[in-house]
Amino acid sequence: MNRYCKYHPGTEALWYCSHDGLHLCQQCVEGREGSLTDARCLLCNQEVESSEQGPAGPLWRQLDRYFRYPFTPVLLPVLLLWAVLAALVPPLPVMVPVALLGGLPAWGFARAIMTLRSHPAKARKISVPGWDCLSDMAGWKAALLQAVPPLLVMVPAGFVLVMVSVPAGLLTGALGLLLVPALWLAIQVQGAEPGSYAAALAYVFSAPRDYAVAALLASLGWLLGVGLVAVAVDVMPLPLAQGAAGALAALWWLALACLCGDILARHGRLWGLDQGAKKVTVPLEERRQWLQLCAGRFDKVLLSTAKSLKNKKATVTDWQRYDRLLAMTDKDDERRAVAPAYLERLVVSGAWSEALALLARQREAEPAWLPASPSLRLALARGIHEREPKVAVALLKDLHDRHPDFSELGDAYLLLAKILAEQFGLAGKAEQYLRFVESQCRDAKLRKQVVDYREAWG
């Protein structure tokens, strides 16, 4: 059954947080790419597990399903093929390679099963790969590399069992096969190269509980298989006993592949396996804030957002988010207190419409409110004087009384004179400010602008 993310409806849930009891998508989880550490929930910072693991429970409870898997109609011929070929080969050690030919389809299917089940989305649509998987030549390299480790264990162990000592042969096979699932996982994750075997131990220790189930299945499957074949040899003709051994080998091989595929589905994305999930491009902090907002934890988001605003890289979007949060939490006093800094960021970014809206909001609550900084007033007036000349005049007038030492006072009054003359037709009032600039400012450039303005206005 498909499960969807609690905070992103319609998005498939890839993770399950047992602390909060939530199914989460990749955007709601903090994952470290290439790391073997468990992912964490952005809401509670607790470890999360794959959504395939949470509802289904431990792997050992699903062993019956793994043993039934090879008996599906598609895979039954694989068991029969190995059984028939093993039954027809004479019981001579030199004929062992011929008997192993019957296992080739099982090896190819095992690789395809692990690949399919490691992609949960595909596995829900197709439960068993088709026979066309055996035509994948690139896949055969991985299949053969996965077949080498168990064969290198079972063939020598069988020789020791027959020629030397039964207990020694059983022990050799049981111990050697404990590591086979890890080698299979390494080939699937790292790629079909002999060097991939070196990563096997990492998968043992990063998923110890699930791996223990696979290792015991590999080891006990050897012991039980040998035991059943030994009984079969005593109660039925030798060819039938050999056929039973081939069928058991195929059954064990495919069941173990199915189990390893589920381990990959649970832990593959933590091991760097591409499972076809949607890539996350939103920054971690933004994802965390979104998740906390959805959960109603506004105070945490306010605190983290306020800290981010102290960073020089804070954007207009960050300030807008913070302003909305203050409004949502009814923190009106704090909202008014940060308005000057918010307005400064809007002016620096050239967001004039937003700046005018913020100024209007502040003046609605306090009609006489204006930015305290004269440089901020001048910068804002320069940006809005064409669309809101009245507001620009209010920002620029009387600056010499409130800020007599303002270094750009001449520029401010030249702009004010221009607005009065060109926007309102108040040439006389504009002349007063031109005279102030002419008498108070010694900058040649400003004085030249005064002359130019007078000539322009006649």
Steps between C-alpha positions, in 0.01 A plus 500: 500500500636841402560740786527874461692766687322665791617848398514463121168338399530309175875441546603141570627440854846346496565520876321422825563685829405269787546785753224712346321215322527682167565394143734749336634567151862572415444877543405450866815305590855608565722265301874513452584384151758224498477451875417174675343680796124484539290784367315726745156653516508876451222538757635310802861431394451129576623221274255387234470173315393414151124501451537144376638404840263677735163338417636165381696423814825303537625294209503175694121515520484493121712189442196304386444755225860468383471121479172526307644751255692246282176303446338775296411383146782702342770353726386137519680410173824631653472243781405222261781579257771471764336189644477324161856578396638395839307172478636416154868559581693193622619525863862574414699795646617597150137553398439769764553785249237344274255479788562866580380597153152429626545780748564769238133604475478513880804728513358731234159514666656558842680809375182626330292435814737702717501785248120500477430479873757768582270746318178492709298699245578248224453200730144606576416492128699187402548234768722264297739580212429335167721261304622792291727589794730219382567691178663786689870447429606776741296330772677170444828649617340587834328159513827311450685714753224424751516129420876473556501541884241231586654258249846557644356407839262216414717303254804470733271445799325217311834343416608515867163360604527199264871430504620612843248560776129568512517740800794688346319536168180620664687752716705631208191561290297648786770752596594596146143565391442751782678763290339419165200740536739788570693422182176492303398837645841645417466407132150651484598827668856556383469354151603185317873519569719265710615796708145547626548205737715726722190690617322185624573546871352851496157355422533241776552761771269771365193271499590232758149377585383455143834361389495240778180356349659474155823350636312237701284413200812452290672286764203296619389448142828320438463283810137410433566440133785260574287324759206457264722374217664251738156361589395498134805294402393231747134479397494561121706426191815706460380697192190612689712598799724706269191663349374586849838658577477717186146610585599582858800700376276706269241549776767618745662728242177677401365532854827655618495739202147608591605568859810696389279704267285603797811599696599722209151650494531589868857626514606555139442874494723539807772304321482726196295266281289686245148372557330738261366727773446868428812703569480764772620843393352714778757603766493305825412799720209598278368143504527487880310827539228385262452178695486681834248746358279215385520353850407835658836556671517870418727603789778271380473634148498858627817439699687337213380762252606786727848347519522466123412869454822598676688338215615740230359260241143535629264571210172686459326162503647427844371833631158446345476157662598646837245781463223251418593286799481800733158584358379140539610490864352846581839644597406851383744685726795296377376539144505879532841491669669317211327711232797740449742211435244331275447826310875544456529151345213579263663827394839336446331233286297754304167348605318833483144367501566296813680795659202730437262241646715469812525879537121534462447228762727673747340841441155349543593390851702819568413786255819698564733202457793537262834316485742646751800465269538796259695288249215246498249780442701631206545157344129424537401839357722443197326174430139611542489871410348440158220269617439656845624860496305599813665225702841603362440862608408386850823301517725787387364820655641648822811282486722799586314541832507132600834403348709814444822301467369265231772482235256460211266779604569693179407198282184449703384860455583503132277196458231668710518813285470291185189322634332826601569666166433212263234299680300777671594813300620680816796682348505762775523242774763311304705824472517522879673164516731591214608811689562291811726267303675797338569668834577197716685266265842568355511203267552621143298214354196589710527866415519412131177296538330801658584709191379224269168468683435875485567503129272201446212653696540852348 
